[in-house]
Structure formats: C-alpha cells, structure tokens
Amino acid sequence: MCGIIGYLSNEDKDIVPILIAGLKRLEYRGYDSCGIVVCNSKSETLIEKSTARVKKLEEKAKNHPFPANMGIGHTRWATHGLVTEKNAHPHCDCKREIFLVHNGIIENYKTIKEKLKKKGHNFISETDTEALAHLIEHFFKDNLEDAVKKALKLVKGTYGLAVISSRDPKKIVIAKNASPLVFSINDGGEVLVASDATSILNFSRKVIFLEDKEIAVLTSKGFKVFDMESDRLKTKEFQELDWTIEKAEKSGYSHFMLKEICEEPEAIRNSIRGRIIAEDGLAKLGGLEKVQDKLREIEKLFLVSCGTASYAAEVGKYMLEEYAGISTETDIASEFRYRKPILTKKTAFLAVSQSGETADTLAALNEAKRKGILTLGIVNVVGSSVARQTDAGIYNHVGPENAVASTKAFLSQLSIMVLLTVFLGRQRDMSLVMGKRILGELEKIPDLMKEILKESEKIKEIAVKYSRYRNFIFLGRKYNAPIAKEGALKLKEIAYFIHAEGYPAGEMKHGPIALADKNFPFFFIAPSDSVYEKTISNMEEIKARNAPIIAIATKGNEEIKNIADDVIYIPKTLEMLTPMLTSLPLHLFAYYAGVKLNCDVDRPRNLAKSVTVE
Ligand code: F6R
C-alpha cells in the first residue's frame, strides 16, 4: 500500500535522512518503488526516485547532498502504470514547481488529463496522480492551498495528498478523502506529515488525524484546517498516541490477519469504486475495454487459479452461468497445466491470482497462450507476471496483504466476479433491471459486512469453544459450496492443529457422514436461499448422529436454533452475493481458533505468501 511522508523546518539542513527514516517505517506496508523531493530556501529543488528498496533511494540521495527546509516522500504500490521511475511519486507540474505525493485513486484522471493536454500540459507518466499535479498548476495564482482546493473540487476519487511548491515555499498542503493522513508540529517549528502513525511516533506522540474532506496548510508557525466543501476553518485538537510502533503498523490490531479481515468491507469498496454505472446497470471494467468485442463472442470461460483464489473462481462460475449465461469451467492451475482441455477460438482463459506470481497459475496461463486463446486476469499486484502476460485484465486495488492467508483479496475477487458477471451478462441477455439490481445490492455489501463485524466477539466465543476439536467438516450448497471449502482451508492453515475439509453439502451422504459423531463438529453454511431446505435436511441427518453443529444463517431464521448448537447470523442479500457475507465470519472463526491454539496466524508454519515454485 502506498505511503506518504512530509517534513518542514524553518532552516535549510540535511532533511533527506528524516524523509528516508519515515519511508523506512512505511516499508512494512509493501511497495514497489519510492521517491522524495526536497526544496530549499532559494526555491531550488532536488528529486530522487528508485524502483528498488528505500535503501537504494537513500544511497542515491547521499550522492547529491542538498540542504533544504521542506520535502515530501512516497512509497508506491502501483495501481495505474507499471513500476518505473517515471511512474514513482513525487509527481510534478510542467515547470517542475509543484510536487505532490498521493495515496488513493483519481477516478476521473483520464478526462482531466485529456483536457489539460489540450491546454498544452505535458505529461510524462502513466499515473492518475500526475493529472492532479497539472490540475493544481492550472489553478495556481497566488497561493498553493487555493490551487489545491480548486483542483480537488474537480476530482472524483480517493486521496491522501501532500503538496509542496517552490512558488509558494515554507508550507506543506495536505488533503484527505478516504486515505489516512496524520501530522504533528513540535515546539521547534518542525512539521511532520505521514499516511501512517508508524512514521510519526519517533518524532512526536501529539498528533492530529485529518478527517475526510479536510485540507490543511502546515507551516513552522502552525496549522490551519479547512472543510473542503464549505471552505470554513475548523478547530482541531492534538491527541496523544500511546501506541507502540508494532501496534501502529497493525493500526492497533493484534495481527495483520485480523486487520485485513476488518478491512474486507473497505476492500470491496476499493474494488468496485468507479466501476459501476448505476443508471445503466453496467459494470465499467477499463482493463477489459480493448477486448470487449472479443468477449462478446466468447462461448466458454475457463477460470484457473490455486487455493483460496480457486474458491473465488468457483463462486464466479455459479454467477457467470446463472446471470451471464456463459458456460464456465473452473480448474486448479496445477491440474489445468497437465490436462488436455478443449480450447476453441470461442474460449477465454481467466487467471485469478492475488500475487500474480503463483507458479502453477503462470504455467497454466502460458499453456492457454500457447493454444492461442484470449487470456485474462484478475490480479491484485500491478505489473506482476500474470498482469503482464495476459491480454487484458482487472486489478483488485486492495493494496498488499501482509498476512500469509488471503482474506481481503478473496473478498475483492468475489466482488470482481460480480462485476465481471454484469459486464459479460449485459453484453448478452441480462436486462437493465437485473444489472441495476445486482449492482445496487453489491454496493450495499460493505455496510452489511460491517454489521457482521459487530458480532466479532460472539464469533470469537464460538471459535474458542470449538477450538478443542481436532477435526471439522464444512458444508454448503450452490454459491456457498466453494465457501465451505474456503472455511475449511482457512481453519486448517491458520489453526494448524485442526484438520478440516469442505464439501458441497449434498456430497455429505456419499462418504463424510461416516465421520459424524459427538467428537466431530460440522459447520453448515445455510443462508435462506434457493437450496436452504436441502441444506437443512443434511443438517438434520448430522444432528441425528449427535455431531456438534455450527451454522451460518440469515437473520430472522429462528427455527435453525432447534437444530444447530451455535448460530452466526448474516444480513439478507441476493443469493449470488451471500458468499461475501458468509466468508467473513469463517475468516474470523479461523483467526480466533488459531489465536486460541497459539498458532502463528500471520505466518503459519510451512506456508508462503506467494508460491513461486511448482
Ligand atoms: C490461502 C491462500 C492461498 C492462495 C494461493 C494462491 O489463504 O492465501 O491458498 O490463495 O496460494 O495465491 P495467489 O492468489 O497469489 O495466486
């Protein structure tokens, strides 16, 4: 995830080490390139960038000592444009007088860029951020903050922003909308800005967090915070932080995994942001535009992936067949690469991979390319091998996952499957009404997930209660059959003293039922959907054999309490969207069971985040 640092003092001195130290504190968030710019009291500036580690940037900067009184720095996690020095922040205007670092996404950057190009602005990067630097230049008259305010009025999207200018020196202008920013000013008139409290704790513990739609002007003499909409001055108080650096890295959570589970609603928001045209019931997937005519002709899709990503693909199969009317096959990449699938010109291959570097997924992709069919990807890591090697694709935009187990990326994959279904469905027979309905309900999902997060304590109690068992079966039907597998995978990898398997509930009678007894719990995913009655029958069969039962059910279903020993409720939504609500409690269940068993939940034994060997 991108990181921001900014520093200002009232005299020229070697401030590069301060910026570098701040960037080093942000490294844990993951990044692919970095950069700084510093400006001295004579309004001279120096920019350094690197596509390597911050250490490399530090070495480069050491070769050009440059006393300065203000500077900003950035670690970039690519979203728009590949990992190159040109795309690394800070970005600047045509005259190299305005510099900015940005976290978030400027959704309407293409429109802004085109308009400014016509006015003669010269762009050098592929990023969304650079458009903002030129837009600020366009509005610059007397002072920097007025130009930033005017520019942001035209921007659609999210940002944590730090801007400096040699035309209006001795100030840092910062602004926030859905991407965190915190600052501090000490008695010596030094200002420090960061996107993350980890970078500020060594400087001061007295900080101010910016709220959404606030813009602030920071100088050695003090600060002013404005509400962006009304332009009114706001009163803000410093607050004292008692966090350790380690706690700050995890935003106060005890593990990255828990932090990332709690970020699942936000992950969905980030993945669908700017991709829904509500009034037309359309999904706007920019990465697929160049192949949209080919996609109209496609009669079969192969979704290929590994592990958790393969369960997102399986859910996608149900969606694509039911709502887009496209015959869809899913396969595990390590199987696909060695079988002889029938791939015609009307077949497309879709790789689903958080890292974009999984060896088996890449090998399967190469096999599909060799056969000459259209290849697509759903990938989180921009510029990764899958992203580079597919013909077209969709990025998740959820930032890096620090915990080994995939959680927020999985939820994002599910939400992108919904967008893809609407995209392809509307090219075919899906009606405007249906498109609108699905997308409307999808937009509600993050808030519904927050309701489930409020039940975390109850889920924790259930996980702790059941963590003494050594075996589990997870069962679900239709859209939730893959979620049963996801629940089992998460439990065995995180709480690794427990063995767990996931099955489509109907399969239970064909073998697993033999395991049912009082020492073997069954976990049923049973929302009130089109297969609910069938799932309940399976549950009755297990109950008759005295096995303990946990169930996930839809709010309002009281009768299920007569069968299940413990129930976790989820809010109501469309059947095709239930996997997003059912997987969240399963992730929490695995997490709390793992913690109870003293497992290393963020780095479970024998596992790696990215499996780059066969
Ligand atoms: C499980 C998990 C793995 C990955 C799998 C694929 O929690 O994280 O099963 O989903 O290794 O990885 P990607 O998505 O990077 O291809």
mmCIF file with all atom_site columns, N, CA and C and ligand atoms in Angstrom, residues 306-309 352-356 358 361 404-406 413 489-490 493 611, ligand 1:
data_model
loop_
_atom_site.group_PDB
_atom_site.id
_atom_site.type_symbol
_atom_site.label_atom_id
_atom_site.label_alt_id
_atom_site.label_comp_id
_atom_site.label_asym_id
_atom_site.label_entity_id
_atom_site.label_seq_id
_atom_site.pdbx_PDB_ins_code
_atom_site.Cartn_x
_atom_site.Cartn_y
_atom_site.Cartn_z
_atom_site.occupancy
_atom_site.B_iso_or_equiv
_atom_site.pdbx_formal_charge
_atom_site.auth_seq_id
_atom_site.auth_comp_id
_atom_site.auth_asym_id
_atom_site.auth_atom_id
_atom_site.pdbx_PDB_model_num
ATOM   1  N N  . CYS A 1 306 ? -5.344  -21.098 -7.924  1.00 0.00 ? 306 CYS A N  1
ATOM   2  C CA . CYS A 1 306 ? -4.938  -22.030 -6.854  1.00 0.00 ? 306 CYS A CA 1
ATOM   3  C C  . CYS A 1 306 ? -5.539  -21.586 -5.517  1.00 0.00 ? 306 CYS A C  1
ATOM   4  N N  . GLY A 1 307 ? -5.708  -22.533 -4.628  1.00 0.00 ? 307 GLY A N  1
ATOM   5  C CA . GLY A 1 307 ? -6.073  -22.249 -3.225  1.00 0.00 ? 307 GLY A CA 1
ATOM   6  C C  . GLY A 1 307 ? -7.318  -21.394 -3.104  1.00 0.00 ? 307 GLY A C  1
ATOM   7  N N  . THR A 1 308 ? -7.218  -20.412 -2.218  1.00 0.00 ? 308 THR A N  1
ATOM   8  C CA . THR A 1 308 ? -8.343  -19.519 -1.953  1.00 0.00 ? 308 THR A CA 1
ATOM   9  C C  . THR A 1 308 ? -8.859  -18.864 -3.226  1.00 0.00 ? 308 THR A C  1
ATOM   10 N N  . ALA A 1 309 ? -7.948  -18.446 -4.095  1.00 0.00 ? 309 ALA A N  1
ATOM   11 C CA . ALA A 1 309 ? -8.366  -17.795 -5.348  1.00 0.00 ? 309 ALA A CA 1
ATOM   12 C C  . ALA A 1 309 ? -9.251  -18.740 -6.163  1.00 0.00 ? 309 ALA A C  1
ATOM   13 N N  . VAL A 1 352 ? -7.019  -16.187 -11.904 1.00 0.00 ? 352 VAL A N  1
ATOM   14 C CA . VAL A 1 352 ? -7.351  -15.400 -10.707 1.00 0.00 ? 352 VAL A CA 1
ATOM   15 C C  . VAL A 1 352 ? -6.190  -15.568 -9.733  1.00 0.00 ? 352 VAL A C  1
ATOM   16 N N  . SER A 1 353 ? -5.529  -14.472 -9.398  1.00 0.00 ? 353 SER A N  1
ATOM   17 C CA . SER A 1 353 ? -4.365  -14.589 -8.526  1.00 0.00 ? 353 SER A CA 1
ATOM   18 C C  . SER A 1 353 ? -4.112  -13.286 -7.781  1.00 0.00 ? 353 SER A C  1
ATOM   19 N N  . GLN A 1 354 ? -4.049  -13.359 -6.476  1.00 0.00 ? 354 GLN A N  1
ATOM   20 C CA . GLN A 1 354 ? -3.731  -12.163 -5.689  1.00 0.00 ? 354 GLN A CA 1
ATOM   21 C C  . GLN A 1 354 ? -2.341  -11.679 -6.054  1.00 0.00 ? 354 GLN A C  1
ATOM   22 N N  . SER A 1 355 ? -1.354  -12.561 -5.974  1.00 0.00 ? 355 SER A N  1
ATOM   23 C CA . SER A 1 355 ? 0.038   -12.145 -6.171  1.00 0.00 ? 355 SER A CA 1
ATOM   24 C C  . SER A 1 355 ? 0.394   -11.952 -7.639  1.00 0.00 ? 355 SER A C  1
ATOM   25 N N  . GLY A 1 356 ? -0.281  -12.694 -8.501  1.00 0.00 ? 356 GLY A N  1
ATOM   26 C CA . GLY A 1 356 ? 0.082   -12.666 -9.921  1.00 0.00 ? 356 GLY A CA 1
ATOM   27 C C  . GLY A 1 356 ? 1.393   -13.376 -10.187 1.00 0.00 ? 356 GLY A C  1
ATOM   28 N N  . THR A 1 358 ? 1.973   -16.818 -8.797  1.00 0.00 ? 358 THR A N  1
ATOM   29 C CA . THR A 1 358 ? 1.874   -18.228 -8.431  1.00 0.00 ? 358 THR A CA 1
ATOM   30 C C  . THR A 1 358 ? 2.318   -19.092 -9.613  1.00 0.00 ? 358 THR A C  1
ATOM   31 N N  . THR A 1 361 ? -0.282  -21.149 -11.632 1.00 0.00 ? 361 THR A N  1
ATOM   32 C CA . THR A 1 361 ? -1.221  -20.284 -12.372 1.00 0.00 ? 361 THR A CA 1
ATOM   33 C C  . THR A 1 361 ? -0.524  -19.721 -13.605 1.00 0.00 ? 361 THR A C  1
ATOM   34 N N  . VAL A 1 404 ? -0.123  -14.086 5.595   1.00 0.00 ? 404 VAL A N  1
ATOM   35 C CA . VAL A 1 404 ? 0.039   -15.101 4.544   1.00 0.00 ? 404 VAL A CA 1
ATOM   36 C C  . VAL A 1 404 ? -1.319  -15.525 3.983   1.00 0.00 ? 404 VAL A C  1
ATOM   37 N N  . ALA A 1 405 ? -2.285  -15.728 4.854   1.00 0.00 ? 405 ALA A N  1
ATOM   38 C CA . ALA A 1 405 ? -3.590  -16.197 4.363   1.00 0.00 ? 405 ALA A CA 1
ATOM   39 C C  . ALA A 1 405 ? -4.335  -15.072 3.664   1.00 0.00 ? 405 ALA A C  1
ATOM   40 N N  . SER A 1 406 ? -4.895  -15.400 2.520   1.00 0.00 ? 406 SER A N  1
ATOM   41 C CA . SER A 1 406 ? -5.616  -14.391 1.755   1.00 0.00 ? 406 SER A CA 1
ATOM   42 C C  . SER A 1 406 ? -7.009  -14.179 2.343   1.00 0.00 ? 406 SER A C  1
ATOM   43 N N  . GLN A 1 413 ? -11.866 -10.485 -4.845  1.00 0.00 ? 413 GLN A N  1
ATOM   44 C CA . GLN A 1 413 ? -12.053 -11.372 -6.015  1.00 0.00 ? 413 GLN A CA 1
ATOM   45 C C  . GLN A 1 413 ? -13.537 -11.685 -6.213  1.00 0.00 ? 413 GLN A C  1
ATOM   46 N N  . LEU A 1 489 ? -10.272 -24.500 4.443   1.00 0.00 ? 489 LEU A N  1
ATOM   47 C CA . LEU A 1 489 ? -8.867  -24.169 4.134   1.00 0.00 ? 489 LEU A CA 1
ATOM   48 C C  . LEU A 1 489 ? -8.322  -23.178 5.152   1.00 0.00 ? 489 LEU A C  1
ATOM   49 N N  . LYS A 1 490 ? -9.115  -22.140 5.435   1.00 0.00 ? 490 LYS A N  1
ATOM   50 C CA . LYS A 1 490 ? -8.630  -21.122 6.381   1.00 0.00 ? 490 LYS A CA 1
ATOM   51 C C  . LYS A 1 490 ? -8.393  -21.746 7.751   1.00 0.00 ? 490 LYS A C  1
ATOM   52 N N  . GLU A 1 493 ? -5.228  -23.952 7.756   1.00 0.00 ? 493 GLU A N  1
ATOM   53 C CA . GLU A 1 493 ? -3.934  -23.280 7.590   1.00 0.00 ? 493 GLU A CA 1
ATOM   54 C C  . GLU A 1 493 ? -3.607  -22.346 8.757   1.00 0.00 ? 493 GLU A C  1
ATOM   55 N N  . VAL A 1 611 ? 3.431   -18.579 -3.844  1.00 0.00 ? 611 VAL A N  1
ATOM   56 C CA . VAL A 1 611 ? 4.014   -19.903 -4.107  1.00 0.00 ? 611 VAL A CA 1
ATOM   57 C C  . VAL A 1 611 ? 4.613   -19.892 -5.515  1.00 0.00 ? 611 VAL A C  1
HETATM 58 C C1 . F6R B 2 .   ? -4.919  -19.288 1.383   1.00 0.00 ? 1   F6R B C1 1
HETATM 59 C C2 . F6R B 2 .   ? -4.064  -18.632 0.401   1.00 0.00 ? 1   F6R B C2 1
HETATM 60 C C3 . F6R B 2 .   ? -3.607  -19.429 -0.761  1.00 0.00 ? 1   F6R B C3 1
HETATM 61 C C4 . F6R B 2 .   ? -3.573  -18.578 -2.033  1.00 0.00 ? 1   F6R B C4 1
HETATM 62 C C5 . F6R B 2 .   ? -2.976  -19.379 -3.194  1.00 0.00 ? 1   F6R B C5 1
HETATM 63 C C6 . F6R B 2 .   ? -2.997  -18.590 -4.493  1.00 0.00 ? 1   F6R B C6 1
HETATM 64 O O1 . F6R B 2 .   ? -5.328  -18.416 2.394   1.00 0.00 ? 1   F6R B O1 1
HETATM 65 O O2 . F6R B 2 .   ? -3.714  -17.483 0.548   1.00 0.00 ? 1   F6R B O2 1
HETATM 66 O O3 . F6R B 2 .   ? -4.389  -20.553 -0.962  1.00 0.00 ? 1   F6R B O3 1
HETATM 67 O O4 . F6R B 2 .   ? -4.868  -18.169 -2.324  1.00 0.00 ? 1   F6R B O4 1
HETATM 68 O O5 . F6R B 2 .   ? -1.653  -19.717 -2.899  1.00 0.00 ? 1   F6R B O5 1
HETATM 69 O O6 . F6R B 2 .   ? -2.248  -17.415 -4.402  1.00 0.00 ? 1   F6R B O6 1
HETATM 70 P P1 . F6R B 2 .   ? -2.447  -16.269 -5.457  1.00 0.00 ? 1   F6R B P1 1
HETATM 71 O O7 . F6R B 2 .   ? -3.829  -15.737 -5.320  1.00 0.00 ? 1   F6R B O7 1
HETATM 72 O O8 . F6R B 2 .   ? -1.400  -15.255 -5.100  1.00 0.00 ? 1   F6R B O8 1
HETATM 73 O O9 . F6R B 2 .   ? -2.232  -16.866 -6.822  1.00 0.00 ? 1   F6R B O9 1
#
